[in-house]
PDB file of C-alpha atoms in Angstrom:
ATOM      1  CA  PHE A  78       0.014   0.012   0.027  1.00  0.00           C
ATOM      2  CA  THR A  79       1.093   3.633  -0.285  1.00  0.00           C
ATOM      3  CA  THR A  80       0.266   6.098   2.451  1.00  0.00           C
ATOM      4  CA  ASP A  81      -2.197   7.877  -0.422  1.00  0.00           C
ATOM      5  CA  GLU A  82      -3.790   4.299  -0.218  1.00  0.00           C
ATOM      6  CA  VAL A  83      -3.943   3.654   2.878  1.00  0.00           C
ATOM      7  CA  ARG A  84      -5.600   7.452   4.124  1.00  0.00           C
ATOM      8  CA  ASP A  85      -8.210   6.950   1.081  1.00  0.00           C
ATOM      9  CA  GLN A  86      -8.998   3.919   2.093  1.00  0.00           C
ATOM     10  CA  LEU A  87      -9.559   5.306   6.314  1.00  0.00           C
ATOM     11  CA  ASP A  88     -11.252   8.273   4.506  1.00  0.00           C
ATOM     12  CA  GLN A  89     -14.017   6.291   3.229  1.00  0.00           C
ATOM     13  CA  ALA A  90     -14.184   4.484   6.647  1.00  0.00           C
ATOM     14  CA  GLY A  91     -14.744   7.987   8.078  1.00  0.00           C
ATOM     15  CA  LEU A  92     -11.501   7.953   9.924  1.00  0.00           C
ATOM     16  CA  GLY A  93      -9.704  10.794   7.791  1.00  0.00           C
ATOM     17  CA  HIS A  94      -8.686  12.166  10.711  1.00  0.00           C
ATOM     18  CA  PHE A  95      -6.372   9.529  11.423  1.00  0.00           C
ATOM     19  CA  THR A  96      -2.575  10.310   9.815  1.00  0.00           C
ATOM     20  CA  VAL A  97      -0.858   7.846   8.065  1.00  0.00           C
ATOM     21  CA  THR A  98       3.095   7.538   8.176  1.00  0.00           C
ATOM     22  CA  GLU A  99       5.469   5.549   6.019  1.00  0.00           C
ATOM     23  CA  ILE A 100       8.343   4.200   8.234  1.00  0.00           C
ATOM     24  CA  GLY A 101      11.287   3.653   6.227  1.00  0.00           C
ATOM     25  CA  ASP A 102       9.720   1.479   3.191  1.00  0.00           C
ATOM     26  CA  ARG A 103       8.256  -1.846   4.788  1.00  0.00           C
ATOM     27  CA  TYR A 104       5.948  -0.167   7.338  1.00  0.00           C
ATOM     28  CA  LEU A 105       3.181   2.615   7.551  1.00  0.00           C
ATOM     29  CA  GLU A 106       2.321   3.751  11.342  1.00  0.00           C
ATOM     30  CA  VAL A 107      -1.495   4.815  11.149  1.00  0.00           C
ATOM     31  CA  CYS A 108      -2.438   6.995  14.329  1.00  0.00           C
ATOM     32  CA  GLY A 109      -5.936   8.606  15.640  1.00  0.00           C
ATOM     33  CA  GLN A 110      -8.153   7.511  18.055  1.00  0.00           C
ATOM     34  CA  MET A 111     -10.950   5.573  17.507  1.00  0.00           C
TER      35      MET A 111
END
């Protein structure tokens, strides 16, 4: 996944306030409050 793809998924789920951070080449971190 790219960060943009993950953000789009979160937006569609109503979680657009979450932040997505790329860590290195293989990891994405998603931070937010449910």
